[in-house]
JSON list of C-alpha atoms in Angstrom, two decimals:
[
{"chain": "H", "resi": 1, "resn": "HIS", "atom": "CA", "xyz": [174.50, 255.87, 145.78]},
{"chain": "H", "resi": 2, "resn": "MET", "atom": "CA", "xyz": [171.78, 257.65, 143.83]},
{"chain": "H", "resi": 3, "resn": "LEU", "atom": "CA", "xyz": [171.26, 254.70, 141.49]},
{"chain": "H", "resi": 4, "resn": "ASP", "atom": "CA", "xyz": [170.88, 252.35, 144.47]},
{"chain": "H", "resi": 5, "resn": "HIS", "atom": "CA", "xyz": [168.10, 254.54, 145.86]},
{"chain": "H", "resi": 6, "resn": "LEU", "atom": "CA", "xyz": [166.52, 255.01, 142.44]},
{"chain": "H", "resi": 7, "resn": "ILE", "atom": "CA", "xyz": [166.35, 251.25, 141.92]},
{"chain": "H", "resi": 8, "resn": "ALA", "atom": "CA", "xyz": [164.95, 250.73, 145.43]},
{"chain": "H", "resi": 9, "resn": "TYR", "atom": "CA", "xyz": [162.42, 253.54, 144.85]},
{"chain": "H", "resi": 10, "resn": "LEU", "atom": "CA", "xyz": [161.28, 252.04, 141.56]},
{"chain": "H", "resi": 11, "resn": "ARG", "atom": "CA", "xyz": [160.94, 248.58, 143.11]},
{"chain": "H", "resi": 12, "resn": "CYS", "atom": "CA", "xyz": [158.82, 249.97, 145.95]},
{"chain": "H", "resi": 13, "resn": "ALA", "atom": "CA", "xyz": [156.77, 252.09, 143.55]},
{"chain": "H", "resi": 14, "resn": "MET", "atom": "CA", "xyz": [156.12, 249.18, 141.20]},
{"chain": "H", "resi": 15, "resn": "ASP", "atom": "CA", "xyz": [154.99, 247.04, 144.13]},
{"chain": "H", "resi": 16, "resn": "ASP", "atom": "CA", "xyz": [152.61, 249.84, 145.18]},
{"chain": "H", "resi": 17, "resn": "LEU", "atom": "CA", "xyz": [151.11, 250.11, 141.70]},
{"chain": "H", "resi": 18, "resn": "ARG", "atom": "CA", "xyz": [149.96, 246.50, 141.93]},
{"chain": "H", "resi": 19, "resn": "ALA", "atom": "CA", "xyz": [149.09, 246.43, 145.63]},
{"chain": "H", "resi": 20, "resn": "GLU", "atom": "CA", "xyz": [145.70, 246.90, 147.21]},
{"chain": "H", "resi": 21, "resn": "HIS", "atom": "CA", "xyz": [147.27, 247.15, 150.68]},
{"chain": "H", "resi": 22, "resn": "SER", "atom": "CA", "xyz": [150.53, 248.39, 152.10]},
{"chain": "H", "resi": 23, "resn": "SER", "atom": "CA", "xyz": [151.98, 249.29, 155.50]},
{"chain": "H", "resi": 24, "resn": "VAL", "atom": "CA", "xyz": [153.36, 252.41, 157.13]},
{"chain": "H", "resi": 25, "resn": "ARG", "atom": "CA", "xyz": [156.83, 250.84, 156.86]},
{"chain": "H", "resi": 26, "resn": "LYS", "atom": "CA", "xyz": [156.56, 250.21, 153.10]},
{"chain": "H", "resi": 27, "resn": "GLU", "atom": "CA", "xyz": [155.19, 253.69, 152.43]},
{"chain": "H", "resi": 28, "resn": "MET", "atom": "CA", "xyz": [157.89, 255.32, 154.57]},
{"chain": "H", "resi": 29, "resn": "ASP", "atom": "CA", "xyz": [160.56, 253.25, 152.81]},
{"chain": "H", "resi": 30, "resn": "LEU", "atom": "CA", "xyz": [159.29, 254.52, 149.46]},
{"chain": "H", "resi": 31, "resn": "ALA", "atom": "CA", "xyz": [159.35, 258.09, 150.77]},
{"chain": "H", "resi": 32, "resn": "ARG", "atom": "CA", "xyz": [162.84, 257.61, 152.22]},
{"chain": "H", "resi": 33, "resn": "HIS", "atom": "CA", "xyz": [164.25, 256.46, 148.87]},
{"chain": "H", "resi": 34, "resn": "TYR", "atom": "CA", "xyz": [162.56, 259.35, 147.07]},
{"chain": "H", "resi": 35, "resn": "LEU", "atom": "CA", "xyz": [163.84, 261.89, 149.59]},
{"chain": "H", "resi": 36, "resn": "THR", "atom": "CA", "xyz": [167.36, 260.46, 149.42]},
{"chain": "H", "resi": 37, "resn": "ILE", "atom": "CA", "xyz": [167.32, 260.89, 145.63]},
{"chain": "H", "resi": 38, "resn": "MET", "atom": "CA", "xyz": [166.01, 264.45, 146.03]},
{"chain": "H", "resi": 39, "resn": "GLN", "atom": "CA", "xyz": [168.65, 265.17, 148.67]},
{"chain": "H", "resi": 40, "resn": "ILE", "atom": "CA", "xyz": [171.39, 264.03, 146.32]},
{"chain": "H", "resi": 41, "resn": "ARG", "atom": "CA", "xyz": [169.89, 266.29, 143.65]},
{"chain": "H", "resi": 42, "resn": "MET", "atom": "CA", "xyz": [169.31, 269.30, 145.94]},
{"chain": "H", "resi": 43, "resn": "GLY", "atom": "CA", "xyz": [172.33, 268.84, 148.17]},
{"chain": "H", "resi": 44, "resn": "GLU", "atom": "CA", "xyz": [172.41, 270.44, 151.59]},
{"chain": "H", "resi": 45, "resn": "ARG", "atom": "CA", "xyz": [169.31, 272.46, 150.73]},
{"chain": "H", "resi": 46, "resn": "LEU", "atom": "CA", "xyz": [167.10, 269.50, 151.76]},
{"chain": "H", "resi": 47, "resn": "GLY", "atom": "CA", "xyz": [166.89, 267.76, 155.10]},
{"chain": "H", "resi": 48, "resn": "TYR", "atom": "CA", "xyz": [164.36, 265.23, 156.32]},
{"chain": "H", "resi": 49, "resn": "THR", "atom": "CA", "xyz": [163.35, 263.23, 159.38]},
{"chain": "H", "resi": 50, "resn": "PHE", "atom": "CA", "xyz": [161.14, 260.22, 160.03]},
{"chain": "H", "resi": 51, "resn": "THR", "atom": "CA", "xyz": [159.38, 259.42, 163.31]},
{"chain": "H", "resi": 52, "resn": "ALA", "atom": "CA", "xyz": [157.34, 256.28, 163.98]},
{"chain": "H", "resi": 53, "resn": "THR", "atom": "CA", "xyz": [157.16, 253.54, 166.59]},
{"chain": "H", "resi": 54, "resn": "ASP", "atom": "CA", "xyz": [157.83, 249.96, 165.55]},
{"chain": "H", "resi": 55, "resn": "ALA", "atom": "CA", "xyz": [154.21, 249.00, 166.28]},
{"chain": "H", "resi": 56, "resn": "LEU", "atom": "CA", "xyz": [152.87, 251.68, 163.93]},
{"chain": "H", "resi": 57, "resn": "LEU", "atom": "CA", "xyz": [155.31, 250.74, 161.15]},
{"chain": "H", "resi": 58, "resn": "GLU", "atom": "CA", "xyz": [153.49, 247.44, 160.71]},
{"chain": "H", "resi": 59, "resn": "HIS", "atom": "CA", "xyz": [150.04, 249.03, 160.58]},
{"chain": "H", "resi": 60, "resn": "PRO", "atom": "CA", "xyz": [148.18, 248.74, 157.24]},
{"chain": "H", "resi": 61, "resn": "PHE", "atom": "CA", "xyz": [148.25, 251.92, 155.19]},
{"chain": "H", "resi": 62, "resn": "PRO", "atom": "CA", "xyz": [146.83, 252.75, 151.75]},
{"chain": "H", "resi": 63, "resn": "PRO", "atom": "CA", "xyz": [149.47, 252.53, 149.01]},
{"chain": "H", "resi": 64, "resn": "ALA", "atom": "CA", "xyz": [150.83, 255.60, 147.21]},
{"chain": "H", "resi": 65, "resn": "MET", "atom": "CA", "xyz": [149.14, 258.24, 149.39]},
{"chain": "H", "resi": 66, "resn": "LEU", "atom": "CA", "xyz": [152.14, 259.18, 151.50]},
{"chain": "H", "resi": 67, "resn": "ILE", "atom": "CA", "xyz": [154.44, 259.62, 148.51]},
{"chain": "H", "resi": 68, "resn": "SER", "atom": "CA", "xyz": [151.94, 262.06, 146.96]},
{"chain": "H", "resi": 69, "resn": "LEU", "atom": "CA", "xyz": [152.19, 264.25, 150.07]},
{"chain": "H", "resi": 70, "resn": "VAL", "atom": "CA", "xyz": [156.00, 264.06, 150.05]},
{"chain": "H", "resi": 71, "resn": "GLU", "atom": "CA", "xyz": [156.14, 265.03, 146.37]},
{"chain": "H", "resi": 72, "resn": "ASN", "atom": "CA", "xyz": [153.81, 267.95, 147.08]},
{"chain": "H", "resi": 73, "resn": "ALA", "atom": "CA", "xyz": [156.08, 269.11, 149.90]},
{"chain": "H", "resi": 74, "resn": "ILE", "atom": "CA", "xyz": [159.06, 269.16, 147.55]},
{"chain": "H", "resi": 75, "resn": "LYS", "atom": "CA", "xyz": [157.23, 270.68, 144.58]},
{"chain": "H", "resi": 76, "resn": "HIS", "atom": "CA", "xyz": [155.14, 273.31, 146.34]},
{"chain": "H", "resi": 77, "resn": "GLY", "atom": "CA", "xyz": [157.14, 273.92, 149.50]},
{"chain": "H", "resi": 78, "resn": "LEU", "atom": "CA", "xyz": [160.83, 273.47, 148.95]},
{"chain": "H", "resi": 79, "resn": "ALA", "atom": "CA", "xyz": [161.77, 273.27, 145.26]},
{"chain": "H", "resi": 80, "resn": "ASP", "atom": "CA", "xyz": [162.82, 276.93, 145.03]},
{"chain": "H", "resi": 81, "resn": "ALA", "atom": "CA", "xyz": [163.91, 277.37, 148.66]},
{"chain": "H", "resi": 82, "resn": "ASP", "atom": "CA", "xyz": [167.51, 278.04, 149.68]},
{"chain": "H", "resi": 83, "resn": "ARG", "atom": "CA", "xyz": [167.12, 275.43, 152.40]},
{"chain": "H", "resi": 84, "resn": "GLY", "atom": "CA", "xyz": [164.27, 273.37, 153.79]},
{"chain": "H", "resi": 85, "resn": "ALA", "atom": "CA", "xyz": [163.25, 270.31, 155.74]},
{"chain": "H", "resi": 86, "resn": "ILE", "atom": "CA", "xyz": [160.50, 267.73, 155.55]},
{"chain": "H", "resi": 87, "resn": "SER", "atom": "CA", "xyz": [159.33, 265.65, 158.47]},
{"chain": "H", "resi": 88, "resn": "LEU", "atom": "CA", "xyz": [157.26, 262.49, 158.31]},
{"chain": "H", "resi": 89, "resn": "ALA", "atom": "CA", "xyz": [155.65, 261.33, 161.52]},
{"chain": "H", "resi": 90, "resn": "ALA", "atom": "CA", "xyz": [153.30, 258.47, 162.35]},
{"chain": "H", "resi": 91, "resn": "ALA", "atom": "CA", "xyz": [151.48, 258.71, 165.67]},
{"chain": "H", "resi": 92, "resn": "ALA", "atom": "CA", "xyz": [148.60, 256.99, 167.40]},
{"chain": "H", "resi": 93, "resn": "ASP", "atom": "CA", "xyz": [145.86, 259.38, 168.49]},
{"chain": "H", "resi": 94, "resn": "GLY", "atom": "CA", "xyz": [143.09, 257.52, 170.29]},
{"chain": "H", "resi": 95, "resn": "ALA", "atom": "CA", "xyz": [141.59, 255.08, 167.80]},
{"chain": "H", "resi": 96, "resn": "CYS", "atom": "CA", "xyz": [143.33, 256.76, 164.85]},
{"chain": "H", "resi": 97, "resn": "LEU", "atom": "CA", "xyz": [146.67, 256.62, 163.10]},
{"chain": "H", "resi": 98, "resn": "ARG", "atom": "CA", "xyz": [147.89, 260.06, 162.03]},
{"chain": "H", "resi": 99, "resn": "LEU", "atom": "CA", "xyz": [150.60, 260.16, 159.36]},
{"chain": "H", "resi": 100, "resn": "THR", "atom": "CA", "xyz": [151.85, 263.70, 158.83]},
{"chain": "H", "resi": 101, "resn": "VAL", "atom": "CA", "xyz": [154.10, 265.20, 156.16]},
{"chain": "H", "resi": 102, "resn": "ALA", "atom": "CA", "xyz": [155.25, 268.69, 157.13]},
{"chain": "H", "resi": 103, "resn": "ASP", "atom": "CA", "xyz": [157.66, 271.07, 155.45]},
{"chain": "H", "resi": 104, "resn": "ASP", "atom": "CA", "xyz": [159.09, 274.40, 156.51]},
{"chain": "H", "resi": 105, "resn": "GLY", "atom": "CA", "xyz": [158.81, 275.89, 153.03]},
{"chain": "H", "resi": 106, "resn": "ARG", "atom": "CA", "xyz": [156.70, 278.68, 151.64]},
{"chain": "H", "resi": 107, "resn": "GLY", "atom": "CA", "xyz": [153.38, 276.90, 152.24]},
{"chain": "H", "resi": 108, "resn": "PHE", "atom": "CA", "xyz": [150.34, 277.09, 149.97]},
{"chain": "H", "resi": 109, "resn": "SER", "atom": "CA", "xyz": [148.59, 280.32, 149.16]},
{"chain": "H", "resi": 110, "resn": "SER", "atom": "CA", "xyz": [145.36, 278.48, 150.00]},
{"chain": "H", "resi": 111, "resn": "VAL", "atom": "CA", "xyz": [145.19, 275.90, 152.77]},
{"chain": "H", "resi": 112, "resn": "GLY", "atom": "CA", "xyz": [141.96, 274.48, 151.37]},
{"chain": "H", "resi": 113, "resn": "GLY", "atom": "CA", "xyz": [143.81, 271.67, 149.64]},
{"chain": "H", "resi": 114, "resn": "THR", "atom": "CA", "xyz": [142.07, 271.85, 146.28]},
{"chain": "H", "resi": 115, "resn": "GLY", "atom": "CA", "xyz": [144.89, 270.26, 144.30]},
{"chain": "H", "resi": 116, "resn": "VAL", "atom": "CA", "xyz": [144.25, 267.17, 142.20]},
{"chain": "H", "resi": 117, "resn": "GLY", "atom": "CA", "xyz": [146.56, 265.00, 144.32]},
{"chain": "H", "resi": 118, "resn": "LEU", "atom": "CA", "xyz": [144.88, 266.04, 147.56]},
{"chain": "H", "resi": 119, "resn": "SER", "atom": "CA", "xyz": [141.42, 265.54, 146.04]},
{"chain": "H", "resi": 120, "resn": "ASN", "atom": "CA", "xyz": [142.40, 262.06, 144.90]},
{"chain": "H", "resi": 121, "resn": "ILE", "atom": "CA", "xyz": [143.63, 261.19, 148.40]},
{"chain": "H", "resi": 122, "resn": "ARG", "atom": "CA", "xyz": [140.35, 262.43, 149.92]},
{"chain": "H", "resi": 123, "resn": "ARG", "atom": "CA", "xyz": [138.30, 260.35, 147.46]},
{"chain": "H", "resi": 124, "resn": "ARG", "atom": "CA", "xyz": [140.36, 257.23, 148.05]},
{"chain": "H", "resi": 125, "resn": "LEU", "atom": "CA", "xyz": [140.12, 257.61, 151.83]},
{"chain": "H", "resi": 126, "resn": "GLU", "atom": "CA", "xyz": [136.34, 257.98, 151.61]},
{"chain": "H", "resi": 127, "resn": "ALA", "atom": "CA", "xyz": [136.05, 254.93, 149.34]},
{"chain": "H", "resi": 128, "resn": "MET", "atom": "CA", "xyz": [138.18, 252.83, 151.69]},
{"chain": "H", "resi": 129, "resn": "TYR", "atom": "CA", "xyz": [137.02, 254.02, 155.11]},
{"chain": "H", "resi": 130, "resn": "GLY", "atom": "CA", "xyz": [133.88, 256.13, 154.67]},
{"chain": "H", "resi": 131, "resn": "ASN", "atom": "CA", "xyz": [133.77, 258.93, 157.22]},
{"chain": "H", "resi": 132, "resn": "ARG", "atom": "CA", "xyz": [136.27, 257.13, 159.49]},
{"chain": "H", "resi": 133, "resn": "ALA", "atom": "CA", "xyz": [139.27, 258.62, 157.61]},
{"chain": "H", "resi": 134, "resn": "TRP", "atom": "CA", "xyz": [140.19, 262.04, 156.27]},
{"chain": "H", "resi": 135, "resn": "LEU", "atom": "CA", "xyz": [142.94, 264.36, 155.10]},
{"chain": "H", "resi": 136, "resn": "GLU", "atom": "CA", "xyz": [143.84, 267.42, 157.16]},
{"chain": "H", "resi": 137, "resn": "VAL", "atom": "CA", "xyz": [145.86, 270.23, 155.59]},
{"chain": "H", "resi": 138, "resn": "GLY", "atom": "CA", "xyz": [147.04, 273.54, 156.94]},
{"chain": "H", "resi": 139, "resn": "ALA", "atom": "CA", "xyz": [149.80, 275.89, 157.89]},
{"chain": "H", "resi": 140, "resn": "PRO", "atom": "CA", "xyz": [151.44, 275.19, 161.26]},
{"chain": "H", "resi": 141, "resn": "PRO", "atom": "CA", "xyz": [152.17, 278.23, 163.47]},
{"chain": "H", "resi": 142, "resn": "SER", "atom": "CA", "xyz": [155.87, 277.79, 162.73]},
{"chain": "H", "resi": 143, "resn": "GLY", "atom": "CA", "xyz": [155.22, 278.22, 158.98]},
{"chain": "H", "resi": 144, "resn": "GLY", "atom": "CA", "xyz": [155.38, 275.90, 156.03]},
{"chain": "H", "resi": 145, "resn": "PHE", "atom": "CA", "xyz": [152.67, 273.38, 155.32]},
{"chain": "H", "resi": 146, "resn": "ALA", "atom": "CA", "xyz": [151.44, 270.14, 156.87]},
{"chain": "H", "resi": 147, "resn": "ALA", "atom": "CA", "xyz": [149.21, 267.41, 155.50]},
{"chain": "H", "resi": 148, "resn": "THR", "atom": "CA", "xyz": [147.97, 264.58, 157.72]},
{"chain": "H", "resi": 149, "resn": "ILE", "atom": "CA", "xyz": [146.24, 261.40, 156.65]},
{"chain": "H", "resi": 150, "resn": "VAL", "atom": "CA", "xyz": [144.04, 260.12, 159.48]},
{"chain": "H", "resi": 151, "resn": "ILE", "atom": "CA", "xyz": [142.86, 256.50, 159.32]},
{"chain": "H", "resi": 152, "resn": "PRO", "atom": "CA", "xyz": [141.41, 254.11, 161.89]},
{"chain": "H", "resi": 153, "resn": "LEU", "atom": "CA", "xyz": [143.90, 251.99, 163.77]},
{"chain": "H", "resi": 154, "resn": "GLU", "atom": "CA", "xyz": [141.94, 248.90, 162.77]},
{"chain": "H", "resi": 155, "resn": "PRO", "atom": "CA", "xyz": [142.03, 247.77, 159.13]},
{"chain": "H", "resi": 156, "resn": "PRO", "atom": "CA", "xyz": [139.33, 248.97, 156.68]},
{"chain": "H", "resi": 157, "resn": "ALA", "atom": "CA", "xyz": [135.88, 247.36, 157.02]}
]
């Protein structure tokens, strides 16, 4: 079971390394395979959910950004926790697509998002969309940490 997901993860990841464009579906599939592998490794300590409408699944999305946020949630939020959950949600908000990765772990000591991965995402978003896209990070009232990539619902200019 783990090898099946590892192979699928590697196939998706290799496709992303060569791709200039992706979709919400492809990026969520990559995250799903990664989280399944991590769940096998961590056992019942890790749970996860995905929420997205079919229409949003087909929307273009920058490759390899979502998986960076998921890896951060595991590494910084849940790796040492007795139990934790990650949720991925894609939602339309006016003229924007909001893709959020949230965990119920320990959160960051600083919500400024100064990590290399987050900085790289911010730079890539600016290069692709200018000021029409951004990364939001913070601690939800319920605890943990959330990171949301906000992009226009129309493709990049």
